[in-house]
Short mmCIF file of C-alpha atoms in Angstrom, two decimals:
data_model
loop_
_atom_site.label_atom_id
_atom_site.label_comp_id
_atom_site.label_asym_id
_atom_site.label_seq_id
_atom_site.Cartn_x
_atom_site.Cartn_y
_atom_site.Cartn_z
CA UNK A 1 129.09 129.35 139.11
CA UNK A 2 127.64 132.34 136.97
CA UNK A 3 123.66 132.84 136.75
CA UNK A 4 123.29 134.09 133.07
CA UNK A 5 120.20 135.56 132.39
CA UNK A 6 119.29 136.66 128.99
CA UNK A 7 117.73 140.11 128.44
CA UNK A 8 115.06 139.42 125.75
CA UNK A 9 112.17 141.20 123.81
CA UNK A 10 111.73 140.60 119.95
CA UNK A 11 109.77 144.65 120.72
CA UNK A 12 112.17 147.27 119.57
CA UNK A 13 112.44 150.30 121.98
CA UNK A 14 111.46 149.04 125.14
CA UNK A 15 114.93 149.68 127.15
CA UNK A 16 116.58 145.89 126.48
CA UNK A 17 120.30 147.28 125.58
CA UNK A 18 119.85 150.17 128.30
CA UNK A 19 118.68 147.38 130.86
CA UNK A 20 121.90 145.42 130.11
CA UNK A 21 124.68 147.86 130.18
CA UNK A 22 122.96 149.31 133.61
CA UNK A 23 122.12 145.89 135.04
CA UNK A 24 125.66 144.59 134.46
CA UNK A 25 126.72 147.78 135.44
CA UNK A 26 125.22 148.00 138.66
CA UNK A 27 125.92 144.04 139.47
CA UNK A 28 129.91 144.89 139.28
CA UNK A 29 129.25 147.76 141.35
CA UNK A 30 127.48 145.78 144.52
CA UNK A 31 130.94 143.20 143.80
CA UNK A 32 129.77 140.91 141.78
CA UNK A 33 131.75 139.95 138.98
CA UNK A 34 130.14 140.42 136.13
CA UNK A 35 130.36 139.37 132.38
CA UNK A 36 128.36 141.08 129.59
CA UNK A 37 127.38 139.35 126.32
CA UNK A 38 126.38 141.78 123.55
CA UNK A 39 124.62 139.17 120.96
CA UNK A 40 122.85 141.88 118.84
CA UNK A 41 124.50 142.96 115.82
CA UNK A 42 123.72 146.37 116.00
CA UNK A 43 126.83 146.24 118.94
CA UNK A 44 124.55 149.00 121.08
CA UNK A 45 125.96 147.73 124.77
CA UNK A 46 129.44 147.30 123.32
CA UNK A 47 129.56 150.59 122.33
CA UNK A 48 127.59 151.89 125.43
CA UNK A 49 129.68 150.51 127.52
CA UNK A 50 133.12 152.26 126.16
CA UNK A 51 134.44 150.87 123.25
CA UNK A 52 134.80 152.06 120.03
CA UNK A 53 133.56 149.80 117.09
CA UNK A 54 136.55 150.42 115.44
CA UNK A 55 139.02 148.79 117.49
CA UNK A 56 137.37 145.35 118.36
CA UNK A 57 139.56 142.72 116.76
CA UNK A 58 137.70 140.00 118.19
CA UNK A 59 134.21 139.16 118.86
CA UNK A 60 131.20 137.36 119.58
CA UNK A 61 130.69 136.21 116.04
CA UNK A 62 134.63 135.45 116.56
CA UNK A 63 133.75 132.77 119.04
CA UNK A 64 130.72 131.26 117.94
CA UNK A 65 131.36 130.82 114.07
CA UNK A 66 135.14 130.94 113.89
CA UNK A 67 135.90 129.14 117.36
CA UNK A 68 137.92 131.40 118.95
CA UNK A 69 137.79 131.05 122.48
CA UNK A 70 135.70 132.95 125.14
CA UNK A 71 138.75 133.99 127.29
CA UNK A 72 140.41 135.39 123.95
CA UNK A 73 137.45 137.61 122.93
CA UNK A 74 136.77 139.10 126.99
CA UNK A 75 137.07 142.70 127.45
CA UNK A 76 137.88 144.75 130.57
CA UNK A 77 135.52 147.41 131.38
CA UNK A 78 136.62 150.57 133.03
CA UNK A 79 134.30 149.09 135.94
CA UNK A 80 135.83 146.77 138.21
CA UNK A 81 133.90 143.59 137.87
CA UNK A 82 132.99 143.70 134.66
CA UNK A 83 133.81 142.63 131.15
CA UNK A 84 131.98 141.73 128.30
CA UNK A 85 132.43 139.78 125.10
CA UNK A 86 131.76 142.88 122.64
CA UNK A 87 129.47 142.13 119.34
CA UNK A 88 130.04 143.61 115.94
CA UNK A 89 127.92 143.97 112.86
CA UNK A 90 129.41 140.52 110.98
CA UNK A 91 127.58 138.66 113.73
CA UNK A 92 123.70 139.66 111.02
CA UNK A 93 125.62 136.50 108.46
CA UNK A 94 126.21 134.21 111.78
CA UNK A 95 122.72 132.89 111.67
CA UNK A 96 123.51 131.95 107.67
CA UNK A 97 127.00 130.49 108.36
CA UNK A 98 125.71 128.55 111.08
CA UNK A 99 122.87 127.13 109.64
CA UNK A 100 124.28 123.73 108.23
CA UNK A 101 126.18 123.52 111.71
CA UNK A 102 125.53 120.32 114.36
CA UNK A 103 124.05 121.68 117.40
CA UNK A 104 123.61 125.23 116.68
CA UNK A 105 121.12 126.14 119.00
CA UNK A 106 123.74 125.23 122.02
CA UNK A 107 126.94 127.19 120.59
CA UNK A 108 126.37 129.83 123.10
CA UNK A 109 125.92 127.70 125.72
CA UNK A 110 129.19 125.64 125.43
CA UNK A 111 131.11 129.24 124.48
CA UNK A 112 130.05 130.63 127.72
CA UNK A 113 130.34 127.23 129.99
CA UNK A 114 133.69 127.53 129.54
CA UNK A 115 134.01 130.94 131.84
CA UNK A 116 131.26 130.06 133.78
CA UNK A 117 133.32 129.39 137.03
CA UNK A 118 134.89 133.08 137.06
CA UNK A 119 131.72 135.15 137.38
CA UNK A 120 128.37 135.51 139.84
CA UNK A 121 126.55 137.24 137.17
CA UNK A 122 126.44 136.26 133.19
CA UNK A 123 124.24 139.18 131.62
CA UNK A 124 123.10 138.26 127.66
CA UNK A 125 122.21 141.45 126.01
CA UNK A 126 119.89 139.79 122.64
CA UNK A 127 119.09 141.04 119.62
CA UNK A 128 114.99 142.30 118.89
CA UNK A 129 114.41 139.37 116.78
CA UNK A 130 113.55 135.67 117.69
CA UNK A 131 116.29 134.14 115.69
CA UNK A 132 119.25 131.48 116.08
CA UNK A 133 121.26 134.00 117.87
CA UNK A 134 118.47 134.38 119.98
CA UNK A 135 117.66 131.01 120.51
CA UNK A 136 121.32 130.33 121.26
CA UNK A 137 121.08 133.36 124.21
CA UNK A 138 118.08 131.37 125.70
CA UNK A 139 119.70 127.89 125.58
CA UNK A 140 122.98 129.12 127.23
CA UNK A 141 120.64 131.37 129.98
CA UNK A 142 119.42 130.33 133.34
CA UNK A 143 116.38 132.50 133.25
CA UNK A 144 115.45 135.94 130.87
CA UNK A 145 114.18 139.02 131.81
CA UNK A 146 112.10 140.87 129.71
CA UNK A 147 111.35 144.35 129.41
CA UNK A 148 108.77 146.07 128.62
CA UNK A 149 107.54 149.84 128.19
CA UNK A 150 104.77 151.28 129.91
CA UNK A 151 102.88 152.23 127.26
CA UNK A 152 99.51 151.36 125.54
CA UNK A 153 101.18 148.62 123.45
CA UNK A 154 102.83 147.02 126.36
CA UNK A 155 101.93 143.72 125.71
CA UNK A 156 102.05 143.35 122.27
CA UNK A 157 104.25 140.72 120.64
CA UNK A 158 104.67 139.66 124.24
CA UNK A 159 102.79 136.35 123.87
CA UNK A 160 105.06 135.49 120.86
CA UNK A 161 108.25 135.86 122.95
CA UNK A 162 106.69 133.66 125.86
CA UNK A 163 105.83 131.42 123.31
CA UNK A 164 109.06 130.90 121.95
CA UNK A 165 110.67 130.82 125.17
CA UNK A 166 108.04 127.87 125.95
CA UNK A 167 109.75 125.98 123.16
CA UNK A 168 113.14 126.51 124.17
CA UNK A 169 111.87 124.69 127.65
CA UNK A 170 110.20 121.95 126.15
CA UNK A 171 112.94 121.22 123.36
CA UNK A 172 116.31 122.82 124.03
CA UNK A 173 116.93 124.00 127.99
CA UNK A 174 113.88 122.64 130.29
CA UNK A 175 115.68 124.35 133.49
CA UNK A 176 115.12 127.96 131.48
CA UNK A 177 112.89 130.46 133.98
CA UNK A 178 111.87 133.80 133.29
CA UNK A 179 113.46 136.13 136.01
CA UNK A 180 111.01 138.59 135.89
CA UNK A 181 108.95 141.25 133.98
CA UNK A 182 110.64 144.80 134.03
CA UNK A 183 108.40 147.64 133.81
CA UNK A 184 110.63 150.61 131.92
CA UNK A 185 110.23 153.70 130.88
CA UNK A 186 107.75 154.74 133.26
CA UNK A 187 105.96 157.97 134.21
CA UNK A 188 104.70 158.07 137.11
CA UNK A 189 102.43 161.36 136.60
CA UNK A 190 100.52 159.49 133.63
CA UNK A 191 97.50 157.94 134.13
CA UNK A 192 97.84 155.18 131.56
CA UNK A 193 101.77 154.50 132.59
CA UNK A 194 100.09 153.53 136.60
CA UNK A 195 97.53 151.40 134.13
CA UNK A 196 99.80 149.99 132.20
CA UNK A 197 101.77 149.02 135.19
CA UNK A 198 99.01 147.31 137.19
CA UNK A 199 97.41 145.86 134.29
CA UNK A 200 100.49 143.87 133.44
CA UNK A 201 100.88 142.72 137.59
CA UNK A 202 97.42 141.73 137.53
CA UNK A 203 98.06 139.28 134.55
CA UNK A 204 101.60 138.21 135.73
CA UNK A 205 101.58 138.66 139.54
CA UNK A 206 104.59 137.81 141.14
CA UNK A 207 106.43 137.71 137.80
CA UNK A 208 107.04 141.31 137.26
CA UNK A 209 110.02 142.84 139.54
CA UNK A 210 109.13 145.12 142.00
CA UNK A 211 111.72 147.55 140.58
CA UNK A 212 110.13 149.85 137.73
CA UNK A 213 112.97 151.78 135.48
CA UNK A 214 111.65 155.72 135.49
CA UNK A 215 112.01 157.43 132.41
CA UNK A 216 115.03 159.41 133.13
CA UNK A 217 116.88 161.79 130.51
CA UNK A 218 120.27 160.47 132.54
CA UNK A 219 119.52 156.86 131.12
CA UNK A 220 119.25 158.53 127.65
CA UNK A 221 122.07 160.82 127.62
CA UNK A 222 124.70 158.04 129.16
CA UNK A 223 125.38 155.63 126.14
CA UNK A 224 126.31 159.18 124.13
CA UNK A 225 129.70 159.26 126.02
CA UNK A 226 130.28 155.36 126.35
CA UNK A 227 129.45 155.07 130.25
CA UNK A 228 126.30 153.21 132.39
CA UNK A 229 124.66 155.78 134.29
CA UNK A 230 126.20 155.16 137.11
CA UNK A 231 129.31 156.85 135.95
CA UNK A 232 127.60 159.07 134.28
CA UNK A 233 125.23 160.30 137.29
CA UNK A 234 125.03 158.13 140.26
CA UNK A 235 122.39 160.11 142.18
CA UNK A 236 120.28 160.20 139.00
CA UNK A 237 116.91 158.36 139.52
CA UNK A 238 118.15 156.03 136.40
CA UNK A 239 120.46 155.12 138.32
CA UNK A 240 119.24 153.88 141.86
CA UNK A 241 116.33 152.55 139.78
CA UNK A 242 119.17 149.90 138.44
CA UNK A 243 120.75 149.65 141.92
CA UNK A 244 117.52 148.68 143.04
CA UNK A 245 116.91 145.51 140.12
CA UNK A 246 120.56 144.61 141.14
CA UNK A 247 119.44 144.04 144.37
CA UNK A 248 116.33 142.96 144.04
CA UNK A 249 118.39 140.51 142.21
CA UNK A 250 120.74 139.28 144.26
CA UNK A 251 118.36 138.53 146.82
CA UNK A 252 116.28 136.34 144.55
CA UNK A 253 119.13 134.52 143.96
CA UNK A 254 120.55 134.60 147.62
CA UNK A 255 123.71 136.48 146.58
CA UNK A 256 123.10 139.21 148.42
CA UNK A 257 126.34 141.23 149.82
CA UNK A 258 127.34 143.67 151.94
CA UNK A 259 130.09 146.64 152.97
CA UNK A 260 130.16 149.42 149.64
CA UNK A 261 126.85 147.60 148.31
CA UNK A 262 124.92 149.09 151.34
CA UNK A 263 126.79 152.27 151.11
CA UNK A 264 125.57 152.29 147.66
CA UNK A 265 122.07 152.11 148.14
CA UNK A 266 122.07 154.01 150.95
CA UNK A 267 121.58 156.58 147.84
CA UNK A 268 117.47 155.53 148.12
CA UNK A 269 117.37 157.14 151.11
CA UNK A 270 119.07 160.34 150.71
#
């Protein structure tokens, strides 16, 4: 059964989308299958991921406000591994149109429980706001990773997020865990990036992954032509840096495999 983990930070610019697409990415890569769920309206991993807005008949505001099934809104991916249930801009009035709705906060949930058996990895790419959609991506998850930019205002609006992810424990899914803290965007020759980084371990501890995303003008220049930067530039440091959370990953959650995974990050030590 599928681990979903919901990618969450109400903070706009702090590598969420790009931390899906390459996470997912990188998890179908090291044979895991692999589903992502693009819940933000603004469609950014559907479209980084290959597919043109265009030509997306069906999607997640398909399934969770005109019940089409999960199976019937899946997409291949030019990735073995990995599909994904693609967003589109309609899903901004779901919150509206869902409002009156029994059970609304667990829409997501029973959408994805339905697939549940066919992957290792369920990957929930949410929108920057704390909304229903929101709250329905951290009732369906298992745990959420959050990321967040090393930068002066690391923190802020961080303690909002934790608190609303408190009351999604206490009132809607008490087995919800964080996963971890993901420092992103990081540069290493900056003093206040290394202070940034160690101030945020010193408050968290163990929390925070040991993985930090570099900045890395491969992670930037990927989503232009539709691909994770792993097509795009496997040797780039982008790249192994998602490897590496992959990993790190899989061995939290004792999933770890071997035979082309190994050969794959065999890249960290060329």
């Amino acid at each position: 059964m599928a681990r979903v983990i919901g990618i969450a930070n109400q903070k706009g610019g702090v590598g969420k989308t790009t931390t899906a697409i390459n996470l997912a990415a990188s998890l179908a890569v090291l044979e895991c299958r692999t589903l992502l769920v693009d819940a933000d309206p603004q469609a950014n991993s559907t479209s980084g991921i290959g597919f043109d807005l265009q030509n997306i008949r069906q999607s997640l505001y398909d399934a969770m406000v005109n019940q089409a099934r999960a199976k019937d809104v899946i997409l291949k991916t030019d990735i073995p591994n990995l599909s994904l249930i693609p967003s589109h801009i309609d899903l901004v009035g779901a919150e509206i149109e869902m409002i009156n709705q029994p059970g609304r906060e667990v829409v997501l949930k029973a959408l994805l429980d339905e697939v549940r058996n066919e992957y290792d990895f369920i990957i929930i790419d949410c929108s920057p706001s704390l909304g229903l959609i929101t709250v329905n991506a951290l009732v369906a998850a298992d745990s959420v990773i959050v990321p967040v930019q090393a930068e002066f205002f690391a923190l802020e609006g961080l303690g909002k997020l934790l608190n609303t992810i408190k009351i999604v424990q206490s009132r809607l899914n008490t087995a919800l865990v964080i996963e971890g803290i993901l420092m992103t965007m990081y540069d290493g020759r900056l003093r206040l990036c290394n202070q940034v980084v160690n101030e945020v371990r010193r408050h968290f501890q163990e929390t925070v992954f040991d993985t930090v995303i570099h900045r890395n003008s491969r992670l930037s220049e990927a989503p232009s032509v539709g691909k994770p930067v792993i097509l795009y530039d496997a040797d780039s440091k982008g790249s192994i840096n998602y490897l590496h959370l992959a990993k790190e990953i899989m061995q939290k959650n004792n999933l770890t495999k071997i035979s082309q995974s190994e050969r794959i990050l065999s890249l960290d030590d060329e």
